[in-house]
Amino acid sequence: MKIKHILSTMALVATTAAMAQQVTISPIPQSVAWGDKAYDSAGATYTLQGADQADADAVRALKAKCQVTDGAGAVTIVMGERGDAAVAEYAGEIPEKAEGYLLKVEPGKVVIAGHDGAGTFYGVQSFLQVAAQPQVMSVTVKDWPDIVERGVVEGFYGNNWSQTDRIRQFQFYGANKMNVYIYGPKDDPYHRGRWRENYPTAQAEKMRELARVAKENKVKFVWAVHPGNDIKWNATDEKNVVNKLESMYALGIRSFAVFFDDISGEGTSGIKQAQLMNYVTDNFVRKHDDVDPLIICPTEYNRGWANEKGGYLRTLGSDMDKSVEIMWTGNSVVHTIDKESMEWINERIQRKGYIWLNFPVSDFVRDHILLGPTYGNGLDIAEDLSGFVSNPMEHAESSKIALYSIADYTWNMKNYDYMSSWDKALKDLLPESAEALKIWASYNEDLGPNGHGFRRDESRELQPIAKAAVKGDKNAIAQLYGKCMELELAINLLLADKTNPALIVEQRPWLEYGKLVAQFGMNVCATAMTDLDKASGFVNFDNLYKEARSIQAQMYNLANSDILHPHQPGIKVGSLVLVPALNEIFANTVNAYNAT
């Protein structure tokens, strides 16, 4: 067992060191054809053609990562949008779809041609992934998204993301071809409780900055107002809503939403909500030639809460302007989305639903951090959606594991593979310690029992080992010991990783707790393997038992200490498989000892 574990450890370290060299195009393109080597990336320089007319954000993104020069021997990059002279000869190859692009990499030449500016920007992102390989391979990519709007809604309760968090998120969205961010954090008073008031100057300037950075990364910044708790259905509050949106328009925001979720009382009227959305559409949206159609989060935003007799959803569908997008979380508050559920809602609202996926949000299970794969959504619903956004955790960096897969899923749904996407997400987030992160993440997938009944699988490879170990199989107990030792090693590697400090800061409470879980596991397994008749010396059952109890006390103290984030009720790691198995083995072992 020890030799196998040492070899596993060596493989872990070696694999971790090699991760940075593995680069793939993500999200998976609709069409990609690889050829032979085009050139070496080391020392490569580039000269640009068409950059004076091409999308400015695409040019900026390219220059930020590539050495541009007019010197001899440089690889020529031809870039532009459909209709530009620079890419005119490739017009027939550019996908005729919004945000579509053509990427051609050949020896000495690269072509990046977008159907529109966003397409060129996304073509640049794909090229940068190809060019990051030691050997840049010839390739032809024809690509476009399946879903029109793909991204994130910051709609959770609890600690809002910081300005830095949001800016880093927008850069991440741009690199991964997500194009929408909806601002609706429940604990921003100027979004909800004090919605009639304008932001103070300092906060307003932060909003202006967010709108600018989002635009630079081809992200639609949607600002949402949440008036439903105390709105008065009168002309004064109709104007108050418009005035608030006008104040946000002045900050450079051009996309807006109105939320009526999680309210009661007068604000829940479907008739009044539809009338308000029509008023705002007529008196705000259509008064500006650069404002997108509104989005509404309805009060009955899931099937479990829908009152068919009351006719709320059908009222929105029939009475509200057809340009307004209607958000939907599925069959319940926290649920995956399938074909049948989309057909159910679309028939009632008389338009394609705009999905608000409540994953990986953890505001209802704050003692868990959710790092597992994203799965369960239908692969056949692309034509049924107008948009698909994920509600993440308050932990912005950690949420990127799931959001990377949301980008994969919404771009090319039919080819989405959740385990492959999860692997790529881990490598993208922490390339130097990706294998350690995967081991750690596998113990942080399930949400535990919760009021919404939403659960995830966890520790798939560990399950048969844990099951056999609980039954007293000594070989399985030895394997479980090795898994606990592996977990401790992975945590130590993550704590030592300096490439993404924000990620480690977010996860530190769980990492520190996870080390204690791993140590408890090794102790329990060692105790279970002790021959009660022959144990002697210092390493005997009594001392192992005392150590186990000591570790349990440390776990309790840590889970109730000031290491916790605000509003966090405790810490859970490995709560579905590992910890229950260890507790049962420990109890069985103590019972056997007492019987002896």
XYZ file of C-alpha atoms in Angstrom:
596
model
C 0.000 0.000 0.000
C 2.781 2.455 0.851
C 4.670 1.845 -2.404
C 1.495 2.350 -4.438
C 0.789 5.559 -2.568
C 4.301 6.943 -3.161
C 3.961 6.198 -6.873
C 0.541 7.886 -6.882
C 2.065 10.925 -5.163
C 4.893 11.115 -7.701
C 2.363 10.889 -10.528
C 0.302 13.653 -8.945
C 3.274 16.022 -8.732
C 4.492 15.175 -12.245
C 1.033 15.598 -13.743
C 0.540 18.902 -11.956
C 3.818 20.254 -13.365
C 2.834 19.335 -16.928
C -0.678 20.793 -16.937
C 0.314 24.234 -18.194
C 1.387 22.770 -21.560
C -2.031 21.273 -22.378
C -4.174 23.713 -24.382
C -7.452 23.068 -26.194
C -10.007 25.283 -27.897
C -12.800 26.015 -25.488
C -15.740 26.154 -25.720
C -15.713 23.223 -28.150
C -16.092 24.685 -31.674
C -18.971 23.737 -33.931
C -16.481 22.711 -36.629
C -12.725 22.222 -36.314
C -10.226 20.544 -38.650
C -6.629 20.133 -37.514
C -3.600 19.901 -39.802
C 0.150 19.682 -39.401
C 2.454 22.008 -37.526
C 2.245 25.626 -38.688
C 5.036 27.205 -36.609
C 6.641 27.245 -33.166
C 5.092 29.579 -30.625
C 8.395 30.357 -28.875
C 9.629 33.728 -30.089
C 6.815 34.096 -32.619
C 6.049 37.637 -33.753
C 3.062 38.888 -35.719
C 2.155 41.598 -38.175
C -1.470 42.704 -38.561
C -3.547 43.356 -41.665
C -7.009 44.874 -41.409
C -6.629 45.887 -37.786
C -7.518 49.500 -38.603
C -11.063 48.420 -39.540
C -11.502 45.340 -37.356
C -13.319 45.322 -34.042
C -11.278 47.443 -31.625
C -11.787 45.102 -28.657
C -10.607 42.134 -30.725
C -7.487 44.013 -31.813
C -6.756 45.091 -28.249
C -7.166 41.518 -26.946
C -4.823 40.211 -29.626
C -2.124 42.808 -28.997
C -2.284 42.144 -25.247
C -1.091 38.555 -25.765
C 0.891 38.609 -29.035
C 4.109 40.396 -29.938
C 3.149 42.615 -32.882
C 5.935 43.897 -35.139
C 6.652 44.919 -38.721
C 9.882 42.923 -38.758
C 10.796 40.204 -41.233
C 9.737 36.644 -40.482
C 6.597 37.654 -38.600
C 3.426 35.602 -38.961
C 0.766 37.647 -40.771
C -2.618 37.927 -39.034
C -5.438 39.031 -41.331
C -8.469 40.117 -39.325
C -11.816 41.826 -39.735
C -15.569 41.450 -39.980
C -17.814 40.458 -42.837
C -17.730 43.293 -45.370
C -14.192 44.437 -44.512
C -11.777 44.480 -47.451
C -9.082 42.620 -45.498
C -11.205 39.467 -45.202
C -13.298 39.820 -48.366
C -11.829 36.699 -50.010
C -12.969 34.604 -47.026
C -16.552 35.906 -46.933
C -17.968 32.620 -48.180
C -16.374 30.718 -45.298
C -17.527 32.973 -42.453
C -20.528 31.427 -40.673
C -23.663 33.468 -41.309
C -24.634 33.486 -37.663
C -24.423 36.192 -35.000
C -21.101 36.016 -33.129
C -19.812 33.436 -35.611
C -16.237 33.443 -36.835
C -13.732 31.792 -39.131
C -10.234 30.991 -37.849
C -7.552 29.696 -40.194
C -4.019 28.996 -39.002
C -1.448 28.145 -41.675
C 2.347 28.337 -41.895
C 3.144 32.042 -41.844
C -0.479 33.201 -41.905
C -3.536 33.451 -39.628
C -7.029 34.570 -40.644
C -9.551 35.739 -38.022
C -12.802 36.787 -39.692
C -15.982 37.441 -37.732
C -19.563 37.653 -38.885
C -19.651 40.695 -36.603
C -17.393 42.374 -34.057
C -18.163 39.826 -31.359
C -17.337 37.053 -33.803
C -13.914 38.541 -34.485
C -13.348 38.931 -30.743
C -14.221 35.270 -30.153
C -12.033 34.230 -33.071
C -9.157 35.979 -31.319
C -9.894 34.064 -28.115
C -9.744 30.749 -29.976
C -6.532 31.745 -31.735
C -4.885 32.682 -28.442
C -5.632 29.193 -27.146
C -4.126 27.597 -30.255
C -1.089 29.905 -30.159
C -0.429 29.008 -26.499
C 0.714 25.539 -27.541
C 4.480 24.970 -27.917
C 3.806 23.929 -31.506
C 1.097 25.969 -33.194
C -0.847 23.579 -35.389
C -2.600 24.352 -38.655
C -6.335 24.459 -38.080
C -9.579 25.670 -39.632
C -12.364 26.587 -37.220
C -15.896 27.584 -38.197
C -17.769 28.442 -35.077
C -20.853 30.093 -33.570
C -22.916 29.822 -30.360
C -26.038 27.721 -29.858
C -27.640 30.122 -27.353
C -28.088 33.839 -28.041
C -27.378 35.013 -24.473
C -24.974 33.030 -22.305
C -23.594 34.011 -18.954
C -24.226 34.850 -15.327
C -26.772 36.446 -13.032
C -25.329 37.730 -9.768
C -28.580 37.127 -7.955
C -27.622 35.406 -4.720
C -28.238 36.444 -1.108
C -25.290 37.284 1.117
C -21.925 38.875 0.409
C -21.860 40.714 -2.906
C -18.934 40.278 -5.265
C -16.320 43.012 -5.035
C -15.420 45.368 -7.860
C -12.276 43.339 -8.477
C -14.287 40.112 -8.508
C -16.623 41.464 -11.169
C -13.861 42.827 -13.380
C -12.050 39.485 -13.237
C -15.340 37.785 -14.045
C -15.863 39.925 -17.162
C -12.384 39.082 -18.392
C -13.126 35.406 -17.775
C -16.439 35.657 -19.638
C -14.788 37.279 -22.636
C -12.089 34.624 -22.820
C -14.723 31.879 -22.618
C -17.250 33.458 -25.006
C -20.002 34.285 -22.507
C -21.800 37.476 -23.439
C -24.163 38.529 -20.634
C -23.941 39.485 -16.962
C -27.071 40.432 -15.007
C -26.483 42.556 -11.935
C -29.013 41.689 -9.233
C -27.318 40.920 -5.882
C -30.045 40.744 -3.263
C -28.063 42.645 -0.631
C -27.359 45.751 -2.738
C -29.804 48.275 -1.205
C -29.923 50.404 -4.369
C -31.012 47.348 -6.329
C -33.790 46.331 -3.926
C -34.538 47.993 -0.581
C -33.756 51.586 -1.652
C -34.455 51.067 -5.350
C -35.973 54.517 -5.858
C -32.715 56.224 -4.842
C -29.749 56.782 -7.133
C -26.357 55.393 -6.235
C -24.040 57.725 -4.336
C -21.309 59.186 -6.524
C -18.544 56.739 -5.592
C -20.713 53.701 -6.172
C -22.104 55.161 -9.381
C -18.584 55.525 -10.752
C -17.931 51.874 -9.968
C -21.001 50.977 -12.016
C -19.688 53.106 -14.864
C -16.385 51.236 -14.717
C -18.140 47.869 -14.719
C -20.196 48.824 -17.768
C -17.021 49.868 -19.598
C -15.015 46.743 -18.750
C -17.948 44.496 -19.609
C -18.295 46.142 -23.005
C -14.582 45.714 -23.701
C -15.024 41.966 -23.159
C -18.185 41.702 -25.302
C -20.322 41.220 -22.199
C -23.777 42.777 -22.061
C -24.045 44.425 -18.633
C -27.682 44.107 -17.558
C -28.588 46.173 -14.501
C -31.666 44.951 -12.636
C -33.997 46.903 -10.367
C -36.041 45.008 -7.760
C -39.067 47.149 -6.828
C -41.570 44.436 -5.912
C -41.325 44.525 -2.117
C -42.895 47.967 -1.735
C -43.910 49.204 -5.186
C -47.099 51.226 -5.392
C -49.109 50.538 -8.513
C -49.471 54.187 -9.423
C -48.065 56.722 -11.861
C -45.510 57.971 -9.342
C -43.750 54.620 -8.979
C -43.984 53.961 -12.712
C -41.940 57.124 -13.164
C -39.641 56.137 -10.281
C -38.720 52.932 -12.115
C -38.024 54.823 -15.333
C -36.059 57.517 -13.496
C -33.878 54.874 -11.834
C -33.158 53.202 -15.164
C -32.392 56.603 -16.705
C -29.834 57.216 -13.962
C -28.163 53.905 -14.822
C -28.326 54.737 -18.531
C -26.331 57.868 -17.762
C -23.591 55.620 -16.371
C -23.189 53.843 -19.708
C -25.513 50.872 -19.109
C -27.722 49.880 -22.035
C -29.436 46.680 -20.871
C -31.936 46.390 -18.017
C -34.059 43.951 -16.046
C -36.888 44.250 -13.520
C -37.054 41.607 -10.775
C -40.205 40.545 -8.948
C -38.818 37.369 -7.373
C -39.122 36.382 -3.703
C -41.841 38.895 -2.798
C -45.377 38.817 -1.435
C -48.327 41.173 -1.275
C -49.457 43.718 -3.859
C -46.250 43.503 -5.872
C -47.082 39.989 -7.057
C -49.909 40.995 -9.422
C -49.229 39.611 -12.896
C -51.561 42.157 -14.481
C -49.790 45.089 -12.796
C -46.334 43.696 -13.552
C -47.214 43.344 -17.240
C -48.564 46.896 -17.310
C -45.387 48.227 -15.692
C -43.130 46.381 -18.144
C -45.178 47.786 -21.040
C -44.936 51.297 -19.578
C -41.165 51.024 -19.141
C -40.805 49.581 -22.640
C -42.754 52.466 -24.161
C -41.388 55.279 -22.002
C -37.777 54.212 -21.591
C -36.606 51.436 -23.894
C -38.160 52.837 -27.059
C -37.141 56.380 -26.177
C -33.533 55.313 -26.695
C -32.255 53.759 -29.903
C -29.483 51.830 -28.134
C -31.317 50.097 -25.258
C -31.973 46.340 -25.414
C -35.396 44.802 -24.675
C -36.166 44.326 -20.995
C -35.813 41.138 -18.956
C -38.229 40.273 -16.151
C -37.735 37.807 -13.318
C -41.336 36.920 -12.486
C -42.769 36.128 -9.069
C -43.817 32.644 -10.173
C -40.406 31.860 -11.597
C -40.605 28.072 -11.319
C -43.179 25.378 -12.012
C -43.525 24.367 -8.376
C -44.768 27.855 -7.515
C -46.993 28.337 -10.553
C -50.646 28.946 -9.750
C -52.414 27.702 -12.847
C -55.827 28.817 -11.647
C -54.538 32.301 -10.924
C -53.264 32.574 -14.500
C -50.168 34.605 -13.568
C -47.827 33.158 -16.211
C -50.444 33.231 -18.956
C -51.163 36.862 -18.100
C -47.519 37.768 -18.607
C -47.521 35.791 -21.841
C -50.585 37.483 -23.300
C -50.517 40.995 -21.804
C -46.799 41.853 -21.701
C -44.896 43.208 -24.684
C -43.468 40.278 -26.633
C -40.008 41.866 -26.645
C -39.645 41.310 -22.874
C -37.636 38.205 -21.915
C -39.053 36.109 -19.043
C -36.681 34.322 -16.663
C -37.347 30.781 -15.412
C -35.565 28.434 -12.970
C -37.255 25.203 -14.084
C -39.516 22.786 -12.275
C -38.513 24.185 -8.875
C -36.320 26.921 -7.406
C -33.176 24.813 -7.822
C -33.496 22.392 -10.708
C -31.875 21.275 -13.929
C -33.635 22.067 -17.206
C -35.056 19.597 -19.724
C -37.123 19.599 -22.919
C -40.460 18.904 -21.268
C -40.080 21.722 -18.749
C -39.171 24.190 -21.516
C -42.183 23.200 -23.577
C -44.377 23.650 -20.497
C -43.245 27.190 -19.749
C -42.879 28.419 -23.342
C -46.494 27.557 -24.130
C -47.673 29.646 -21.191
C -45.493 32.714 -21.665
C -45.834 32.735 -25.488
C -42.084 33.136 -26.042
C -38.860 31.282 -25.386
C -37.936 31.156 -21.714
C -34.779 32.779 -20.385
C -33.172 30.304 -17.983
C -31.908 31.338 -14.547
C -30.039 28.220 -13.364
C -29.560 28.158 -9.602
C -26.191 26.419 -9.730
C -23.557 26.653 -8.313
C -25.204 29.164 -5.955
C -24.781 28.125 -2.326
C -26.610 30.809 -0.355
C -28.921 28.092 1.017
C -26.054 25.680 1.889
C -23.325 28.091 2.971
C -21.394 25.457 4.904
C -20.572 23.802 1.566
C -18.441 25.081 -1.312
C -19.539 23.605 -4.643
C -16.651 22.613 -6.901
C -18.091 19.659 -8.812
C -19.057 19.226 -12.471
C -22.098 20.833 -14.076
C -24.549 18.221 -15.356
C -28.203 17.282 -15.684
C -29.392 19.939 -18.150
C -30.834 18.687 -21.426
C -28.632 18.601 -24.509
C -31.611 19.134 -26.825
C -33.073 22.441 -25.649
C -30.997 25.022 -27.536
C -33.921 25.978 -29.788
C -36.223 26.414 -26.793
C -34.182 29.114 -25.013
C -33.684 32.839 -25.462
C -30.922 32.892 -22.852
C -29.224 30.800 -20.198
C -27.498 32.303 -17.172
C -26.050 30.713 -14.058
C -26.493 32.061 -10.545
C -23.058 31.492 -8.934
C -21.693 31.365 -5.400
C -20.585 34.414 -3.466
C -17.107 32.897 -3.953
C -16.310 34.408 -7.346
C -13.110 32.533 -8.247
C -14.418 29.181 -7.062
C -17.578 29.691 -9.120
C -15.477 29.717 -12.291
C -15.288 25.907 -12.206
C -19.014 25.687 -12.913
C -19.121 28.827 -15.069
C -16.442 27.442 -17.404
C -18.785 24.522 -18.052
C -21.784 26.833 -18.459
C -19.805 28.503 -21.249
C -19.113 25.095 -22.820
C -22.727 23.988 -22.510
C -24.372 27.104 -23.918
C -21.938 27.491 -26.817
C -22.119 23.951 -28.221
C -24.827 22.054 -26.365
C -24.969 18.850 -28.396
C -21.239 18.181 -27.916
C -21.151 19.043 -24.219
C -19.378 16.454 -22.036
C -19.603 17.491 -18.401
C -16.664 15.445 -17.096
C -14.344 16.594 -19.883
C -15.486 20.177 -19.336
C -14.869 19.845 -15.594
C -11.313 18.636 -16.222
C -10.657 21.582 -18.539
C -12.147 24.008 -16.037
C -9.825 22.823 -13.285
C -6.790 23.131 -15.562
C -7.870 26.584 -16.672
C -8.391 27.839 -13.131
C -5.253 26.404 -11.535
C -2.953 24.999 -14.267
C 0.018 24.261 -12.025
C -2.032 22.316 -9.478
C -4.921 21.028 -11.556
C -4.698 17.400 -10.417
C -4.565 18.467 -6.773
C -7.570 20.712 -7.370
C -9.485 17.817 -8.952
C -8.823 15.557 -5.961
C -9.933 18.321 -3.607
C -12.975 19.269 -5.698
C -14.205 15.674 -5.721
C -14.900 15.990 -1.972
C -16.876 19.220 -2.463
C -19.665 18.389 -4.882
C -22.844 17.514 -2.978
C -24.905 20.196 -1.250
C -26.019 18.023 1.651
C -29.667 17.922 2.787
C -31.367 21.201 1.893
C -34.775 22.753 1.601
C -34.761 22.613 -2.194
C -33.944 18.909 -2.387
C -31.178 19.494 -4.928
C -28.301 17.034 -4.569
C -25.154 16.151 -6.512
C -23.052 13.015 -6.674
C -19.693 13.078 -4.890
C -16.422 11.123 -4.660
C -17.386 8.670 -7.410
C -14.134 6.700 -7.301
C -14.224 6.529 -3.514
C -17.724 5.094 -3.199
C -16.951 1.350 -3.694
C -13.869 1.621 -1.477
C -15.811 3.333 1.302
C -18.642 0.820 1.067
C -16.261 -2.144 1.429
C -14.292 -0.441 4.203
C -17.451 0.102 6.255
C -18.090 -3.623 6.014
C -14.658 -4.282 7.558
C -12.668 -5.198 4.431
C -9.051 -4.665 5.554
C -7.781 -4.109 2.008
C -10.443 -1.482 1.416
C -9.561 0.195 4.728
C -5.926 0.334 3.594
C -7.049 1.901 0.288
C -9.163 4.399 2.187
C -6.109 5.294 4.284
C -4.261 6.020 1.034
C -7.112 8.198 -0.236
C -7.053 10.246 2.952
C -3.299 10.645 2.671
C -3.759 11.694 -0.976
C -6.359 14.265 0.090
C -4.003 15.804 2.635
C -1.244 16.012 0.021
C -3.574 17.669 -2.491
C -4.642 20.256 0.099
C -1.036 21.036 0.997
C -0.195 21.537 -2.687
C -3.138 23.903 -3.095
C -2.184 25.911 -0.018
C 1.311 26.267 -1.475
C 0.075 27.343 -4.936
C 0.657 31.057 -5.573
C -0.823 31.365 -9.072
C -4.386 32.237 -8.003
C -4.309 33.680 -4.465
C -7.965 34.763 -4.580
C -9.069 31.165 -5.121
C -7.135 29.902 -2.100
C -8.384 32.743 0.110
C -11.989 31.823 -0.738
C -11.464 28.147 -0.073
C -9.134 28.378 2.941
C -11.811 27.570 5.571
C -12.697 24.383 3.699
C -9.047 23.549 2.933
C -8.052 23.820 6.575
C -11.053 21.766 7.608
C -10.316 19.250 4.848
C -6.832 18.668 6.260
C -8.388 17.703 9.570
C -10.830 15.390 7.792
C -7.912 13.718 6.018
C -5.988 13.344 9.285
C -9.055 11.971 11.028
C -9.468 9.498 8.176
C -5.910 8.252 8.411
C -6.299 7.861 12.155
C -9.600 5.978 11.842
C -8.186 3.646 9.224
C -5.048 3.034 11.307
C -7.241 2.327 14.318
C -9.397 -0.075 12.316
C -6.318 -1.945 11.135
C -4.877 -2.277 14.662
C -4.762 -5.849 15.925
C -6.499 -5.404 19.269
C -4.880 -8.530 20.722
C -1.324 -7.599 19.746
C -1.237 -3.814 19.892
C 1.463 -2.595 22.233
C 3.794 0.307 22.837
C 2.907 3.914 22.269
C 0.983 3.259 19.025
C -1.897 1.404 20.605
C -5.642 1.615 20.385
C -6.072 3.917 23.374
C -3.713 6.561 22.005
C -5.134 6.312 18.473
C -8.600 6.739 19.945
C -7.514 9.805 21.919
C -5.967 11.304 18.791
C -9.164 10.718 16.813
C -11.238 12.443 19.474
C -8.738 15.310 19.529
C -9.036 15.764 15.764
C -12.821 15.718 16.013
C -12.626 18.481 18.612
C -10.336 20.505 16.329
C -12.808 20.070 13.475
C -15.645 21.335 15.652
C -13.622 24.316 16.877
C -12.523 25.262 13.348
C -16.083 25.001 12.032
C -17.132 27.481 14.734
C -14.161 29.852 14.555
C -13.486 33.243 12.991
C -11.974 31.580 9.896
C -15.506 31.440 8.518
C -16.811 33.884 5.945
C -19.626 36.201 7.095
C -23.024 34.456 7.220
C -21.342 31.031 7.003
C -22.896 28.593 9.514
C -20.096 26.016 9.526
C -17.871 23.914 7.280
C -18.641 20.660 5.489
C -16.184 18.619 3.398
C -16.744 15.121 2.046
C -20.173 15.077 3.620
C -21.805 12.608 1.211
C -19.309 9.709 1.178
C -16.026 10.182 3.047
C -17.062 11.583 6.431
C -20.096 9.282 6.916
C -17.904 6.264 6.063
C -15.181 7.355 8.490
C -17.691 7.950 11.272
C -19.224 4.509 10.757
C -15.839 2.770 10.651
C -14.782 4.598 13.804
C -17.963 3.623 15.640
C -17.651 -0.001 14.520
C -14.020 -0.133 15.606
C -14.735 1.358 19.033
C -17.630 -1.060 19.519
C -15.395 -3.991 18.602
C -12.708 -2.790 21.020
C -15.219 -2.363 23.829
C -16.579 -5.838 23.160
C -13.051 -7.271 23.314
